[in-house]
XYZ file of C-alpha atoms in Angstrom:
420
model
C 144.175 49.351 15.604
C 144.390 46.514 17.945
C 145.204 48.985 20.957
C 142.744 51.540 20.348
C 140.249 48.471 20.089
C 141.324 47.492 23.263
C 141.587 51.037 24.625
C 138.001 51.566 24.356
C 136.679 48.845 25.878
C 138.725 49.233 28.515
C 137.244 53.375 28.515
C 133.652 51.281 27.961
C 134.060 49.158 30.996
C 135.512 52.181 33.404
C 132.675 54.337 32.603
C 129.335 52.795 31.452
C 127.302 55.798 32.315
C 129.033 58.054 29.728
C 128.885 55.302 26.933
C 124.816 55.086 27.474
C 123.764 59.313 27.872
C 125.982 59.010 24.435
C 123.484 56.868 22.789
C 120.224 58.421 24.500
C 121.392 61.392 22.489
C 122.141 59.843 19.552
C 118.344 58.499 19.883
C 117.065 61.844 21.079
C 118.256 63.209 17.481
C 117.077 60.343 15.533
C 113.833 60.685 16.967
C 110.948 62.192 14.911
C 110.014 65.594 16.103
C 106.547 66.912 17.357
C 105.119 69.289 16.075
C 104.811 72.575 17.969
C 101.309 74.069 19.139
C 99.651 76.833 17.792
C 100.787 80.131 18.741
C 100.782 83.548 17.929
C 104.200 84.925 17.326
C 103.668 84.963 13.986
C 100.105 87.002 13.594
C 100.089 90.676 12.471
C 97.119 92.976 13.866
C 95.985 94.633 10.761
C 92.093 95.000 9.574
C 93.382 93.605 5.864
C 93.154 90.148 7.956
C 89.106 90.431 8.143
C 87.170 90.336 4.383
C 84.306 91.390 5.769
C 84.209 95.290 5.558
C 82.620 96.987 7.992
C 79.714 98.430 5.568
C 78.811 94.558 5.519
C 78.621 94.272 8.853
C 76.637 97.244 9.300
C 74.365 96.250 6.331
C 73.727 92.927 8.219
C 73.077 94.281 11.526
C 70.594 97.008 9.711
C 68.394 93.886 7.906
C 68.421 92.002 10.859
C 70.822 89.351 10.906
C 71.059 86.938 14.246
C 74.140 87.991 15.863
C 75.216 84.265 15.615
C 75.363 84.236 11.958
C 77.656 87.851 11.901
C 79.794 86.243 14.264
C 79.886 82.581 12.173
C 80.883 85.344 9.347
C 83.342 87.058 10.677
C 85.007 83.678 11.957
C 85.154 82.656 8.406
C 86.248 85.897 6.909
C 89.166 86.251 9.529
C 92.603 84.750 7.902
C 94.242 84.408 11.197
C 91.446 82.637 13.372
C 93.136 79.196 12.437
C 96.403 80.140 13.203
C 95.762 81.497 16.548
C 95.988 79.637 19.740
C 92.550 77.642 21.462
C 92.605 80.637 24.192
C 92.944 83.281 21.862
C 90.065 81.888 19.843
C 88.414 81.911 23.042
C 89.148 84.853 23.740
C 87.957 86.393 19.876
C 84.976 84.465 20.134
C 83.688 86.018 23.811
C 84.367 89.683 22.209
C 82.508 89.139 18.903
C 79.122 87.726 20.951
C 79.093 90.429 23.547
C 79.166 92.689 20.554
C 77.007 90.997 18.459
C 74.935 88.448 20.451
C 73.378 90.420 22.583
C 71.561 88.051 25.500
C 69.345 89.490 28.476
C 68.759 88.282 31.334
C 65.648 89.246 33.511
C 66.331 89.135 37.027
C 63.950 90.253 40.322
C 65.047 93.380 41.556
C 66.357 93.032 45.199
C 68.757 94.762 46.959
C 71.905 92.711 46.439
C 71.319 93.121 42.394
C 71.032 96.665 42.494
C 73.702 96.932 44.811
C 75.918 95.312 41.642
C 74.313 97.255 38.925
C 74.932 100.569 40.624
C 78.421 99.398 41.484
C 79.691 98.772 37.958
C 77.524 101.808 36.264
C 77.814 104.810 38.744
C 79.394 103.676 41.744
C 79.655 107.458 43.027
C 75.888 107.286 43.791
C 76.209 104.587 46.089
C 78.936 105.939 47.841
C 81.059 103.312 46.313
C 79.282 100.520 48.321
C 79.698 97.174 47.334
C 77.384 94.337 48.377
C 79.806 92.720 50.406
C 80.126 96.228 52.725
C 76.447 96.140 52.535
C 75.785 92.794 53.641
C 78.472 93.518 56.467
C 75.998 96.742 57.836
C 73.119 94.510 57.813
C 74.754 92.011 59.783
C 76.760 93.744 61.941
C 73.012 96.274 63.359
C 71.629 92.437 63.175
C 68.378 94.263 60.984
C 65.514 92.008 61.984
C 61.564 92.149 61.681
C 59.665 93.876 65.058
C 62.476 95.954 65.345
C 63.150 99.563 65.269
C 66.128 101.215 63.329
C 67.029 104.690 62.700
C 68.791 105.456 59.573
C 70.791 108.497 57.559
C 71.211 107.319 53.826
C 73.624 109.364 51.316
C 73.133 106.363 48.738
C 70.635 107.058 46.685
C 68.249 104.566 49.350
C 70.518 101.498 48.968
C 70.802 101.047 52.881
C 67.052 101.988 53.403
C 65.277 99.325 50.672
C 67.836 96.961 52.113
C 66.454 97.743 55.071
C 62.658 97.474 54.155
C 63.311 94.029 52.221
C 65.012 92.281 55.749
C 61.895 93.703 57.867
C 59.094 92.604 55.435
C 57.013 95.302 56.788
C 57.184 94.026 60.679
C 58.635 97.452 62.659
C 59.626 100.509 61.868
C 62.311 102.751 59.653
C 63.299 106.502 61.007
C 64.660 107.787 58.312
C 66.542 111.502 59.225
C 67.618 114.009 57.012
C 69.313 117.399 56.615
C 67.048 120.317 55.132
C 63.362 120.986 54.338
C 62.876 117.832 52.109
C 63.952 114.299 52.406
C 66.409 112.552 50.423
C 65.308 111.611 47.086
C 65.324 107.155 47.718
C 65.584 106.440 44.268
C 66.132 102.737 45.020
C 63.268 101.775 47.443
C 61.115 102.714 44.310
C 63.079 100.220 42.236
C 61.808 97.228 45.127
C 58.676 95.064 44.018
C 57.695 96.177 47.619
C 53.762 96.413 48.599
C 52.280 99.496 50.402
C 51.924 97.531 53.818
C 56.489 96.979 53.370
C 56.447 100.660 52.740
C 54.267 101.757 55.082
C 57.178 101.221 57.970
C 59.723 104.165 56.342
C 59.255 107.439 58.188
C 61.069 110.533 57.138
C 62.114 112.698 59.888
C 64.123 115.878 59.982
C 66.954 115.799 62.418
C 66.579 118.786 63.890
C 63.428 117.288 64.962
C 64.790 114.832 66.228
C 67.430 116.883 68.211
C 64.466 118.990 69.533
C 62.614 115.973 70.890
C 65.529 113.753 72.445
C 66.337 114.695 75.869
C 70.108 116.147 76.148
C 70.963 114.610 79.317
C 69.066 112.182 81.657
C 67.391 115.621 84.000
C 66.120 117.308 80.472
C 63.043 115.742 79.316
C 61.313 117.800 76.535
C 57.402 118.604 77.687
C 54.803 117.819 75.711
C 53.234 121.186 73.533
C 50.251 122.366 71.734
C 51.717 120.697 68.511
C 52.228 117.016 69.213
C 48.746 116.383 67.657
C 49.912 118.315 64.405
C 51.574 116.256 61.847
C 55.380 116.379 62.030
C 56.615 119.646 59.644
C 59.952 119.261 57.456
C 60.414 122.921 57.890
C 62.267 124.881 61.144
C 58.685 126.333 61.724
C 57.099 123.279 63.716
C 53.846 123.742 62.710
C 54.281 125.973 60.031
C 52.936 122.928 57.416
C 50.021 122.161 59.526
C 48.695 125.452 60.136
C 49.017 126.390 56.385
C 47.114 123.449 55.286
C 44.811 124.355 58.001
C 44.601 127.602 56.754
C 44.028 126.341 53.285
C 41.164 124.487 54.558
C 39.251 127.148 56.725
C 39.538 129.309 53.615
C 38.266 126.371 51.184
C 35.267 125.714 53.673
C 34.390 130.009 53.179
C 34.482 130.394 49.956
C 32.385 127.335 49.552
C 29.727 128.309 51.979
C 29.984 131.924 50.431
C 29.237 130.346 47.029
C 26.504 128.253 48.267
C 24.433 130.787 49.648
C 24.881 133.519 46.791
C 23.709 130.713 44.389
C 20.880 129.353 46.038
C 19.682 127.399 42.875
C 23.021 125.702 42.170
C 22.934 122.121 43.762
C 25.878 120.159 44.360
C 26.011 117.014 43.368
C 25.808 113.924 45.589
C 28.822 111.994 43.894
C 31.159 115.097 44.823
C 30.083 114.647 48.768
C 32.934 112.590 50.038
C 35.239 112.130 53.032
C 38.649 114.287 52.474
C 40.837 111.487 53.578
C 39.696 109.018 50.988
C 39.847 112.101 48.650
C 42.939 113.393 49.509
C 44.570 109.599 48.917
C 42.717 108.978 45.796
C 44.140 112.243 44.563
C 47.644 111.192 45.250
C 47.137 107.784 44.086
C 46.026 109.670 40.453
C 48.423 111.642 40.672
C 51.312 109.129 41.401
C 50.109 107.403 38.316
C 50.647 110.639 36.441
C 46.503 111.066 35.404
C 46.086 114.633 35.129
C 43.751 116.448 37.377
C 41.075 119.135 36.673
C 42.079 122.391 38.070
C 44.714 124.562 38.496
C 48.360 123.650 38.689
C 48.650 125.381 42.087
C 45.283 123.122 43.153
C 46.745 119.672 42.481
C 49.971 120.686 44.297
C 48.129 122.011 47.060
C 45.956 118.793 47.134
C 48.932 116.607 46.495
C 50.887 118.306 49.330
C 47.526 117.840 51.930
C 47.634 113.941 50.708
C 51.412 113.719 51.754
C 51.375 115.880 55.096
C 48.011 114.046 56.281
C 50.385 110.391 56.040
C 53.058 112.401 58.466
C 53.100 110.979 61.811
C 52.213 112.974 64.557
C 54.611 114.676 66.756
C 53.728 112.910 70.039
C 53.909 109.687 68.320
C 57.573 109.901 66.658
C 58.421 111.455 70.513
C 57.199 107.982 72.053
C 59.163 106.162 69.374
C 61.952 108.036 70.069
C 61.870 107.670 73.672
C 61.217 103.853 73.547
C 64.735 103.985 71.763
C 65.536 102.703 68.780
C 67.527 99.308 68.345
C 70.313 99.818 65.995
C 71.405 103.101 64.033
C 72.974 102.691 60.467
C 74.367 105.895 58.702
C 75.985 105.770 55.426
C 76.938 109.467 54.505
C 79.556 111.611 52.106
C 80.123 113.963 54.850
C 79.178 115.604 58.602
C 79.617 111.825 59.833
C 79.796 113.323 63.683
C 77.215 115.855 63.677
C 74.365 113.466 62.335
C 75.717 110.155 64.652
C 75.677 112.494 67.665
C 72.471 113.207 67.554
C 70.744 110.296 66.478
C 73.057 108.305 68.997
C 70.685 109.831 71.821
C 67.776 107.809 70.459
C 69.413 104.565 70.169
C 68.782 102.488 73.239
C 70.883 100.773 75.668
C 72.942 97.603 73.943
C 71.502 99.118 70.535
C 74.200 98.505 67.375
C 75.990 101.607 65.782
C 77.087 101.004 62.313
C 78.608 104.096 60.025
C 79.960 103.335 56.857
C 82.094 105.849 54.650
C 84.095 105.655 51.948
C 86.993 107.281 53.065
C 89.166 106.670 55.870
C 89.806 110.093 57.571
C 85.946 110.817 58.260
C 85.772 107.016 59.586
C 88.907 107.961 61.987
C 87.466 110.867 63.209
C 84.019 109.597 64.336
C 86.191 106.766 66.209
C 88.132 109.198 67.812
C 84.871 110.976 68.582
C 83.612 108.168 69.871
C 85.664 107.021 71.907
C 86.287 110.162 73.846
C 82.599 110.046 74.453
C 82.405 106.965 76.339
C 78.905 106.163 75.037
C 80.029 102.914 73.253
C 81.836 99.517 73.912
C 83.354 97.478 71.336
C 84.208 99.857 68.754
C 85.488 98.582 65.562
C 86.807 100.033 62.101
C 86.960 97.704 59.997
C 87.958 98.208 55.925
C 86.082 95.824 53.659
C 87.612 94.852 51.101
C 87.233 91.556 48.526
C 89.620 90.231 45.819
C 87.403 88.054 42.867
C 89.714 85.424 40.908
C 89.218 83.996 37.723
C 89.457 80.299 38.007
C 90.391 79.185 34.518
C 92.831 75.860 34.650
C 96.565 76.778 34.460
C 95.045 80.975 34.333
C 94.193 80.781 37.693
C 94.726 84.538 39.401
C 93.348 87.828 40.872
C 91.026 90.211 38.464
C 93.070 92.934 37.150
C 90.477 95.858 36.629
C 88.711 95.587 39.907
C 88.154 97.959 42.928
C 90.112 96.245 46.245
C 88.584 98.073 48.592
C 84.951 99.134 49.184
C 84.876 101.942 52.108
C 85.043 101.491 55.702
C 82.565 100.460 57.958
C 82.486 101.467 61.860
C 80.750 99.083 64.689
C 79.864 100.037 68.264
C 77.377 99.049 70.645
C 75.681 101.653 72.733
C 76.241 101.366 76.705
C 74.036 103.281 79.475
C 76.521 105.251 81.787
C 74.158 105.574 84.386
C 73.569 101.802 85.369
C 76.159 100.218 87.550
């Protein structure tokens, strides 16, 4: 006994270390656990764990119930909330008040908020545009007041009321188009705008366009017999002008006609007006959806005179096209080159090119196009894309559900070959 006594000391005063992790363990054990947090190993998904049936909850929501008190219910009628971890309460709390507690929030319509609410309900319609690619066009054709833009717009009007909210009614909009009838701008109606911000969007067919731009620096198109008409959406160039013309001459007959076999019919005084403030107070009515006296065929007729008699002139869009315009933004689904090549003409010199699409191989091809053209300098394809985190401490990372990438977006400026 003596030598094992004496054994172990000596064992105790070789290796101290070894003696002292034995007794932190020793006091490790002896120490009073603590106890573990909340977690939810343990919980079973099954609808026996809610005693509210979901007749109650219906009958609640029927009579009226705050959505506060339903979910206050259904946290007490639950027989795992107190088991569950603080983020998974969280996390059950946040999905019974957005289907319960319903809160709404009023917000001014601008261009940025639509450009979100059409992103996360129909994003197709906007050509999948987000408001960071949108925010990139604006920047990138620097859109300013006393300026003069021409723009092709595939969504829905997106690009064109972002357009008219920038210029606050100070320049001018040329909006082209394919066809007989302009591109229904669903979201320039959607703007608190007044008539004065409107008053700057022009609609323009392209082919008009193409028929008034010179094709090379020699060509100059002449002035005709129409540039005093009202611009026509049809091939026919004056087709809508002479009609309503026509329309009138014939209007005028039968009137004096009428007037002379009824000698003793008077007309009234009120009735004797000037057709312009007629024709606008018709569409004004009319716009407001009042019905009209008349026949159907009538209040088109009148409603179409209102419209064609606000169409500029063709000598004036031909001196607005030849002053040149001072950036071009296109946003289309498809014929990228056949629209930018002609309205490229009436950009001028040092004027911004900016095409956005939301797929790569059309973007490719008009910067092939492009570039074999030598028309532009700095020409730039650039894909916008934007990653949102959630910033939640120790949950810190990228949103899962969540479109990376938001189209493509081409930049050029416009150069004059013929200077040196």
């Amino acid at each position: 006994e003596m030598e094992d006594e004496e054994g172990e000391a000596e064992a105790e005063a070789e290796n101290p270390r070894a003696m002292k992790s034995v007794e932190s363990e020793a006091a490790v054990e002896t120490r009073p656990r603590k106890r573990a947090a909340r977690d939810n190993r343990d919980i079973v998904d099954d609808q026996r764990n809610q005693a509210r049936t979901h007749g109650e909850i219906s009958a609640m929501l029927k009579s009226g119930v705050p959505g506060a008190e339903i979910v206050t219910e259904l946290v007490a009628g639950s027989a795992t909330f107190a088991h569950k971890s603080e983020y998974a309460q969280a996390k059950y709390l946040q999905k019974k008040r957005q289907k319960f507690a319903f809160r709404v929030r009023l917000l001014r319509p601008t261009a940025r908020a639509l450009c979100h609410v059409y992103f996360h309900r129909n994003a197709a319609q906007t050509l999948n545009m987000r408001a960071d690619a949108l925010a990139l066009m604006l920047t990138m054709a620097n859109v300013r007041t006393d300026a003069q833009f021409a723009v092709m717009d595939h969504t829905t009007g997106l690009l064109t009321a972002a357009l008219l909210e920038r210029m606050a009614g100070r320049g001018r909009i040329l909006s082209a188009f394919h066809g007989k009838d302009p591109y229904q701008l669903e979201i320039t109606r959607a703007l608190p705008l007044s008539p004065s911000h409107r008053a700057i969007l022009h609609h323009i067919p392209l082919h008009l366009i193409d028929a008034l731009l010179p094709h090379s620096p020699s060509h100059q198109p002449l002035a005709d017999e129409c540039d005093g008409c009202p611009i026509s959406y049809s091939l026919d160039k004056c087709s809508d002008w002479r009609h309503s013309r026509l329309a009138a001459a014939t209007t005028a007959t039968a009137a004096t006609a009428s007037a002379t076999a009824a000698t003793a019919v008077s007309v009234p005084a009120n009735k004797q007006q000037d057709a312009r403030s007629e024709l606008q107070q018709t569409e004004e009515r009319l716009e407001l959806g009042e019905s009209l006296d008349g026949d159907v065929e009538e209040r088109r007729e009148a409603l179409r005179s209102a419209r064609l008699g606000k169409r500029p002139s063709r000598g004036t869009v031909r001196a607005w096209l030849r002053a040149g315009c001072d950036g071009l933004l296109v946003a289309l689904r498809h014929d990228l080159i056949p629209a930018v090549d002609v309205l490229l003409r009436a950009v001028a010199p040092c004027g911004t090119v900016v095409a956005y699409s939301q797929f790569l191989q059309p973007a490719a091809e008009l910067q092939h196009a492009l570039t074999k053209s030598g028309l532009v300098s700095r020409l730039q394809l650039n894909e916008v894309t934007l990653q949102n985190h959630q910033v939640i401490p120790g949950r810190t990372h990228p949103t899962m559900n969540e479109y990376a990438s938001s189209g493509y977006v081409l930049t050029a400026v416009k150069i004059d070959r013929n200077t040196r």
